[in-house]
Short mmCIF file of C-alpha atoms in Angstrom, two decimals:
data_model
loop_
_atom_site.label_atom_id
_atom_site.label_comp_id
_atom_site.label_asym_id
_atom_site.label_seq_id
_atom_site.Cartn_x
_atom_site.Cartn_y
_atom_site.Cartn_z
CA UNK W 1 128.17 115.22 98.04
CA UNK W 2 125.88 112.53 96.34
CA UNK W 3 122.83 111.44 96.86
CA UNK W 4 121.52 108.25 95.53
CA UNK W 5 118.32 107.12 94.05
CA UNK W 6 116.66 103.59 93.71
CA UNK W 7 114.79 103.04 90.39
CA UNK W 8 111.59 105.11 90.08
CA UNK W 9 112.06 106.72 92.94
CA UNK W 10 110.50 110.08 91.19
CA UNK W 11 108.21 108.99 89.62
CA UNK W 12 106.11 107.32 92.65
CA UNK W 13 102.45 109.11 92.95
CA UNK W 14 100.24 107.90 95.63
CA UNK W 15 96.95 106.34 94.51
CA UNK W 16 95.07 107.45 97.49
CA UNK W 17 91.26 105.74 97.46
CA UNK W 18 92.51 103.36 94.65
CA UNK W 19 95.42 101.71 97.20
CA UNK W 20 94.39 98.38 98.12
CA UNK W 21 96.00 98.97 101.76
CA UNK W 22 96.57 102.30 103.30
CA UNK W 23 99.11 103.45 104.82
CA UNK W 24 96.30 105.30 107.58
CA UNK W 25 95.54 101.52 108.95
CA UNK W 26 97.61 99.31 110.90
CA UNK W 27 99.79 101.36 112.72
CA UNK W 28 100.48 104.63 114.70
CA UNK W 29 100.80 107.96 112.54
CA UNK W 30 103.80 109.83 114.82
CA UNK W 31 103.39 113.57 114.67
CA UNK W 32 106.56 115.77 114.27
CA UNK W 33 107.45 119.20 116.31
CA UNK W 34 106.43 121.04 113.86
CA UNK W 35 102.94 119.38 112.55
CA UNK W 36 102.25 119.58 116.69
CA UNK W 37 102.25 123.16 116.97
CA UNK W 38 100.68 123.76 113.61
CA UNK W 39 97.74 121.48 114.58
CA UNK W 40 97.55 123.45 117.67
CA UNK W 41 96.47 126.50 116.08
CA UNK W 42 94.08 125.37 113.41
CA UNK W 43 90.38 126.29 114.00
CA UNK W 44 87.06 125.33 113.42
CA UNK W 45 85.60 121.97 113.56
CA UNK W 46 88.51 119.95 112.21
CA UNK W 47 90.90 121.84 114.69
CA UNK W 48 88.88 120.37 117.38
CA UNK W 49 89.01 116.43 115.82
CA UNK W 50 93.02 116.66 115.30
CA UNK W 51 93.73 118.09 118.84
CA UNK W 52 91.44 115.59 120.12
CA UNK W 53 92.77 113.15 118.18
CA UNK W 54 96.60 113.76 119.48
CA UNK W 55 97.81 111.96 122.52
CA UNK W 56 101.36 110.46 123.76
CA UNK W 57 102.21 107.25 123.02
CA UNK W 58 104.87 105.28 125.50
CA UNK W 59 107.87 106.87 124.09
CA UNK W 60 106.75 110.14 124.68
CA UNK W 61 105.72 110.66 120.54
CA UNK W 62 102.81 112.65 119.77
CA UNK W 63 100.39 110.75 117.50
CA UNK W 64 96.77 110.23 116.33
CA UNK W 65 94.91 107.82 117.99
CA UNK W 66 94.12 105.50 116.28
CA UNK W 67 89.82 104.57 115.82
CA UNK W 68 89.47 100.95 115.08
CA UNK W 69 92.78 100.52 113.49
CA UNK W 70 92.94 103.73 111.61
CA UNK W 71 93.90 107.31 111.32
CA UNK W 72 90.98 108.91 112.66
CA UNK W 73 91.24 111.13 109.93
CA UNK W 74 91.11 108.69 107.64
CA UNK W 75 87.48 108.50 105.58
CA UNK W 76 84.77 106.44 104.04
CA UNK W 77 86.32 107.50 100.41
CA UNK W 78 89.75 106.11 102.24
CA UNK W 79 91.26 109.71 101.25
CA UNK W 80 92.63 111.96 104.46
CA UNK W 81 90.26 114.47 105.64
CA UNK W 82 93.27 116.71 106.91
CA UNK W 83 94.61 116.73 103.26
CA UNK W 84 91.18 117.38 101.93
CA UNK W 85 90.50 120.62 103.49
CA UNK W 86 93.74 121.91 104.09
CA UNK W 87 95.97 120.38 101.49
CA UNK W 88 99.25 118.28 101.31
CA UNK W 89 101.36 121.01 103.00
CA UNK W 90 99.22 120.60 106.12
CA UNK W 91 100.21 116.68 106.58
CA UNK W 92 102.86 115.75 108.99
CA UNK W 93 106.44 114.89 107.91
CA UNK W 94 104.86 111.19 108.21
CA UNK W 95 102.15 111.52 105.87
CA UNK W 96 103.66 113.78 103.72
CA UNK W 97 106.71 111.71 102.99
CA UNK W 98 105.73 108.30 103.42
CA UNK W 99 107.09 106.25 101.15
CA UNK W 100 109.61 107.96 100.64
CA UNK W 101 112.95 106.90 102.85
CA UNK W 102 116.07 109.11 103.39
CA UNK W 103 119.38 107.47 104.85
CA UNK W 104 121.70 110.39 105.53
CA UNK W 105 125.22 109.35 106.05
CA UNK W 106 126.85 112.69 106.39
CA UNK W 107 129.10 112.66 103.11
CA UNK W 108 126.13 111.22 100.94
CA UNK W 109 122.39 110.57 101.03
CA UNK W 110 120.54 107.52 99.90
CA UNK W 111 116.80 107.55 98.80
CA UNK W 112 114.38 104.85 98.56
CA UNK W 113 110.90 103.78 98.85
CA UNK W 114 109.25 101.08 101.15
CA UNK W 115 107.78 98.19 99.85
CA UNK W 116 105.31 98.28 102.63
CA UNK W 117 103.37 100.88 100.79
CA UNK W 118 101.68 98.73 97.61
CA UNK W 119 101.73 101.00 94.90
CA UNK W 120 105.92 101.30 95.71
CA UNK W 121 105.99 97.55 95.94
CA UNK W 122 104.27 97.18 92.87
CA UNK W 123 106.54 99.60 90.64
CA UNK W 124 110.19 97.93 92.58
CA UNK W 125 108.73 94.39 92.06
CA UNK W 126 108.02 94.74 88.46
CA UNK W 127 112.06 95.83 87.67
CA UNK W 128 113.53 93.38 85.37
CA UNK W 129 116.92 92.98 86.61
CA UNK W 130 118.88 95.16 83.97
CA UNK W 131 117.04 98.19 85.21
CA UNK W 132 118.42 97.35 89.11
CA UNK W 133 120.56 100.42 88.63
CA UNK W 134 121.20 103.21 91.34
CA UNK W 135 120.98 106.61 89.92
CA UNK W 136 123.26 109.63 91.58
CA UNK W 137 123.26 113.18 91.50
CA UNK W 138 126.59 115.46 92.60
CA UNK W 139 124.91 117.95 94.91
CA UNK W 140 126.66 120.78 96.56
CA UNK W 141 128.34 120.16 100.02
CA UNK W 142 125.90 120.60 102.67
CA UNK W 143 127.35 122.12 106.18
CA UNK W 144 126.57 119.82 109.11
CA UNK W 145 128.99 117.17 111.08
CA UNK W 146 130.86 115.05 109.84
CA UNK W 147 130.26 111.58 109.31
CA UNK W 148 130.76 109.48 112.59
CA UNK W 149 131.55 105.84 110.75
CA UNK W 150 135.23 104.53 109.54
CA UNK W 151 135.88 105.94 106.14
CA UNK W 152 137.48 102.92 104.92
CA UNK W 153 135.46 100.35 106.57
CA UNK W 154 132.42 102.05 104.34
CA UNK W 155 134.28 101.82 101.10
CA UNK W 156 134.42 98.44 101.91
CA UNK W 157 130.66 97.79 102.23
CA UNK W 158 130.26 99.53 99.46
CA UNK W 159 132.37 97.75 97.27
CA UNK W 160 130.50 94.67 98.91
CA UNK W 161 127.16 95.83 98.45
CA UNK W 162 127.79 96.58 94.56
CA UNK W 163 128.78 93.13 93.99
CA UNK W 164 125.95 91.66 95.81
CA UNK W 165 124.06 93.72 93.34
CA UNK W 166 125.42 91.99 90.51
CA UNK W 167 124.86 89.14 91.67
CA UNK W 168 120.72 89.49 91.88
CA UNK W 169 121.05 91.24 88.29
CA UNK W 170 122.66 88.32 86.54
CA UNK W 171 120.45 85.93 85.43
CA UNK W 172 122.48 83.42 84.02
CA UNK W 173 121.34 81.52 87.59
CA UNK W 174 118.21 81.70 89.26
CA UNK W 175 117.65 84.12 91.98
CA UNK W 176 117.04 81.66 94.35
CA UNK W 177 120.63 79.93 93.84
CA UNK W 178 121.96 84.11 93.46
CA UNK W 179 121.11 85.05 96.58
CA UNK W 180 122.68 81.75 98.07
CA UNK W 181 125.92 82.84 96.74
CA UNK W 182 125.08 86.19 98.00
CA UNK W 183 125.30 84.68 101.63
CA UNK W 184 128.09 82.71 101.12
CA UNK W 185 129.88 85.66 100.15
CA UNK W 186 129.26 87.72 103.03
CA UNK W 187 130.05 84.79 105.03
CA UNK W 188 133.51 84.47 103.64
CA UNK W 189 133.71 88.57 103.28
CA UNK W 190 133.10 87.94 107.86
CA UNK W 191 135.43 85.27 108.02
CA UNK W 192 132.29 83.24 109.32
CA UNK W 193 132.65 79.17 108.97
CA UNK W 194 129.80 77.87 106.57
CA UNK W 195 128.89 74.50 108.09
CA UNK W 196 126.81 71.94 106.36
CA UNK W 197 123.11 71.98 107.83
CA UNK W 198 119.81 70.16 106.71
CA UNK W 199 116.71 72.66 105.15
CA UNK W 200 114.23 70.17 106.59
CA UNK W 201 113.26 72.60 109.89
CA UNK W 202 113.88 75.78 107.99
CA UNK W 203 110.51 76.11 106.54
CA UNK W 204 108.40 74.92 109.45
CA UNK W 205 110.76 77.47 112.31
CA UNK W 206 109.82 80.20 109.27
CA UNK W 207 106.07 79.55 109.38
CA UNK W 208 106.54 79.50 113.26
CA UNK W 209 108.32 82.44 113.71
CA UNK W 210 105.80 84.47 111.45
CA UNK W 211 102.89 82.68 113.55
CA UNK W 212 104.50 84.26 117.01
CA UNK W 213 104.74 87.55 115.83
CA UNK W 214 102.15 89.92 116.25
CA UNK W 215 99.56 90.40 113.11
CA UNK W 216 98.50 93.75 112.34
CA UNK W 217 96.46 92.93 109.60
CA UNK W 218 93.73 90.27 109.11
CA UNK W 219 94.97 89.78 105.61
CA UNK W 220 97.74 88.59 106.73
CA UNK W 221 96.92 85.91 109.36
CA UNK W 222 94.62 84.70 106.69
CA UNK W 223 97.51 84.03 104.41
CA UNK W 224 100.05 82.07 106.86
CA UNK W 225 97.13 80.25 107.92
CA UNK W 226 96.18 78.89 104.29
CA UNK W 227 99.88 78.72 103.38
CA UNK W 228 100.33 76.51 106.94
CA UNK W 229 97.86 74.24 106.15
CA UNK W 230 99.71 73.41 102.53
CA UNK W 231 103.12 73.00 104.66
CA UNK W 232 103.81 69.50 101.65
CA UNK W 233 102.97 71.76 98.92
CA UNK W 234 106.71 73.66 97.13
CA UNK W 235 105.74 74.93 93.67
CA UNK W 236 107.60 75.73 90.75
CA UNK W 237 109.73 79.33 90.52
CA UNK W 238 108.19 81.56 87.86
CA UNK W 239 109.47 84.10 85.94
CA UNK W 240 107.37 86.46 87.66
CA UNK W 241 108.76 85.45 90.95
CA UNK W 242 112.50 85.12 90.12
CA UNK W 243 112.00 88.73 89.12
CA UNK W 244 110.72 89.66 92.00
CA UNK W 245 113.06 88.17 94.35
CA UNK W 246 115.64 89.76 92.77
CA UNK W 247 114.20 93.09 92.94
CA UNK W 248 114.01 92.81 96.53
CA UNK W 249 117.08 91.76 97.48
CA UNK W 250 118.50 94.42 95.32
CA UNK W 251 116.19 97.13 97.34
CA UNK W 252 117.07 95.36 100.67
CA UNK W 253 120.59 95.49 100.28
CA UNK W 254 120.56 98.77 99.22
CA UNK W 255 118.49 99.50 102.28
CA UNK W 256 120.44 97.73 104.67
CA UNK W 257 123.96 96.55 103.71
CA UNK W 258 125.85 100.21 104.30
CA UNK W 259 124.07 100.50 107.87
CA UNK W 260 126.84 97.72 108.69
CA UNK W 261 129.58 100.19 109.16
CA UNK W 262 127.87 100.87 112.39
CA UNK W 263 127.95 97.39 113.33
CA UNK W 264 130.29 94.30 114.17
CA UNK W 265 129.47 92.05 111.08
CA UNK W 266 127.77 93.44 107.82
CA UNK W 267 126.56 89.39 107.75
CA UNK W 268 123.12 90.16 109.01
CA UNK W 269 121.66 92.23 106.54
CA UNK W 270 122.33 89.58 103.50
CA UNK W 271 120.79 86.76 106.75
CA UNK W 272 117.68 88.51 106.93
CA UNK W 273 117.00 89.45 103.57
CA UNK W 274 117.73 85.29 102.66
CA UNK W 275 114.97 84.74 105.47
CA UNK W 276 112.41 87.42 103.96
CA UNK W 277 112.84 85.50 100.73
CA UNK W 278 112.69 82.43 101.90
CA UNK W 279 109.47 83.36 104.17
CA UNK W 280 107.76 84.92 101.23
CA UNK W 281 108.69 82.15 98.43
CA UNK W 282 107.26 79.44 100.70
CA UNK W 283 103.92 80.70 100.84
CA UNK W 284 104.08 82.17 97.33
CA UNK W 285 105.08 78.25 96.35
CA UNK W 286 102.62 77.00 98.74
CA UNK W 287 99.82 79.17 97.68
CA UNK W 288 100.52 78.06 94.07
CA UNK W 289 98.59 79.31 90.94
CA UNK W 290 97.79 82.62 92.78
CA UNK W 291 98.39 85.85 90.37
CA UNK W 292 101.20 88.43 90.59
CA UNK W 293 98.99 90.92 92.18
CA UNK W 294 98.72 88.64 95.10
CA UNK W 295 102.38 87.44 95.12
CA UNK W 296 103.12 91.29 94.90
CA UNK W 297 100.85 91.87 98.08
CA UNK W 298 102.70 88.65 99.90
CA UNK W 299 105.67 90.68 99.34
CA UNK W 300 104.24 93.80 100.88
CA UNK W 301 102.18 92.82 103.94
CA UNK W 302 105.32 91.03 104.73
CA UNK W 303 107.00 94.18 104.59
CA UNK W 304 104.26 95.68 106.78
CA UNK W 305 103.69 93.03 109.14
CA UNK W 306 107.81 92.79 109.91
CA UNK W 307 109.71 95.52 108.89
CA UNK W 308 107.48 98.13 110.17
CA UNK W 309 107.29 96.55 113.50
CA UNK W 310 109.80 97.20 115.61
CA UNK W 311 109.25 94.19 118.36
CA UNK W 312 109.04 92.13 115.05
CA UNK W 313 112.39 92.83 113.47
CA UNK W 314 114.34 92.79 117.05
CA UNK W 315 112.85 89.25 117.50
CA UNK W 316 113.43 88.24 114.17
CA UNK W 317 117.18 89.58 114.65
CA UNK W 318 117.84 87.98 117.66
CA UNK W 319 116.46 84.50 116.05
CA UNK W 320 118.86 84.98 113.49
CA UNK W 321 121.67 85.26 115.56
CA UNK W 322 120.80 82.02 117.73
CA UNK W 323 118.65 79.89 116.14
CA UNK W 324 119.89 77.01 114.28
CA UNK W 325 117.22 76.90 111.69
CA UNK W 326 117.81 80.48 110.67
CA UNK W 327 121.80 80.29 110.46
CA UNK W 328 123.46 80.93 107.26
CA UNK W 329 124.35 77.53 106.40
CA UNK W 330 120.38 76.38 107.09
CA UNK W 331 119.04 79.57 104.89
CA UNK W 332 121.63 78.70 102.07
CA UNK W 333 120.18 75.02 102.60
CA UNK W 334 116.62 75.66 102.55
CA UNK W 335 117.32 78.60 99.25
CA UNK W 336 118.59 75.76 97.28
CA UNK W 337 115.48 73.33 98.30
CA UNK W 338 112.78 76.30 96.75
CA UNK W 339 114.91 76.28 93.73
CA UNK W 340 114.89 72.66 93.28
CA UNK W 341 110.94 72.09 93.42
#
């Protein structure tokens, strides 16, 4: 069996207090079986705090509560009092593994790490594109069911997915005008028609779908705000940037594209990640003369504010599928109008 690694996978090391977001703000911490009955049995003072802090969510999860936004056990040093006096072992499978993501397809195992936590977004963003490499390891096989997918129909996506990675790694054309072709190609690969369609209401139905959605994070309403009210304003691709956008379509695709084999079309991965990069490039453009640390934190509360929301990316799914200004042939439009400011 092999298991697959994105780039720097081991060598991420959380910066705890030093992390300009937290992963203990913004959203629920889910508790697993395990971490419930060990929590149940700690004593003393914190033992009180976490089993006061644990309560059922609507699906029936055990989490923390959150206190203003925030893990409850989350301090003023923004370090985790849990971890603090009983150490890493004691954190649930959430903390504890967080960024780390495991896609188990039966026959093989893919590892990555989510851009929604900064320090991972930082160290993926940075790649220059020769370094967008998988790395594998043969492992022994592992007893457990077999894969339920069609072993040829995978092949297939991978083969797909491979190319789509050469594609962002060849820069002998911008990324913007790359990932076009990337959606062109999964349009042919789907037998789907590529119609000619105007960019001019892809950018404003972007900014409008981000504005519906819900905001976890004052950050980010402050930055679709500022980037709404410069709506005239495209700037100029950097280097920087290009980078960047190819290092996350690389990651996404890697993320995404395989989980097509469970699926009618694989055409909707390669859809959404052309609308991440087109949402994130218009307010990077938009926002112009703003550093990389900002553009890399664009990239990541984007991450956060979509990806990790699950109302979020079933709305943004279903837009894709119906709306006009989100169809292939308008995100292939409106790709090519970024790359020609």
């Amino acid at each position: 069996m092999k298991n697959y690694y994105i780039p720097k996978y081991g060598e991420f090391r959380c910066i705890a207090g030093a992390c300009p977001d937290s992963c203990c703000a913004g959203w629920e911490i889910v508790l697993d079986d395990a971490s419930v009955e060990r929590y149940r049995t700690v004593s003393g003072g914190l033992g009180e705090r976490i089993r006061q802090a644990m309560a059922e969510d609507a699906d029936g999860d055990v989490i923390f509560a959150a206190q203003d936004g925030k893990c409850p056990f989350w301090n003023a040093e923004k370090l985790c009092d849990i971890h603090a006096t009983l150490g890493e072992q004691a954190l649930c499978d959430t903390c504890r593994k967080f960024p780390r993501i495991t896609q188990d397809y039966g026959d093989f195992v893919e590892y990555d790490l989510s851009m929604e936590c900064p320090e991972a977004a930082r160290m993926l963003l940075t790649l220059p594109p020769e370094k967008l490499q998988l790395r594998w390891e043969e492992h022994p096989e592992l007893a457990g069911d077999m894969p339920e997918y069609d072993a040829d129909r995978m092949q297939q996506l991978f083969e797909q997915r491979e190319m789509l990675f050469q594609l962002m790694r060849d820069t002998r054309y911008p990324a913007l005008a790359q990932l076009s072709s990337c959606l062109k190609l999964a349009c042919e690969w789907e037998n789907i028609p590529l119609s000619e369609c105007s960019a001019t209401d892809s950018g404003t139905a972007i900014f409008a779908f981000l504005q519906s959605c819900e905001i976890l994070t004052a950050d980010w309403r402050r930055i679709l705000e500022q980037s709404a009210a410069a709506q005239d304003k495209l700037g100029v691709i950097s280097e920087a940037l290009d980078c960047e956008i190819r290092a996350f379509s690389f990651d996404f695709f890697y993320r995404q594209y395989l989980r097509a084999v469970f699926a009618d079309s694989a055409i909707l991965p390669v859809q959404q990640a052309a609308f991440s990069v087109c949402a994130v490039v218009s307010i990077c453009c938009r926002l112009h003369l703003i550093t990389q640390e900002q553009q890399l934190r664009i990239w990541q509360l984007f991450l956060k504010e979509i990806e990790s929301d699950s109302n979020n990316v079933a709305e943004l799914k279903w837009c894709l599928e119906t709306e006009e200004a989100f169809s292939p042939a308008a995100l292939c439009a409106y790709l090519e109008k970024l790359g020609d400011a």
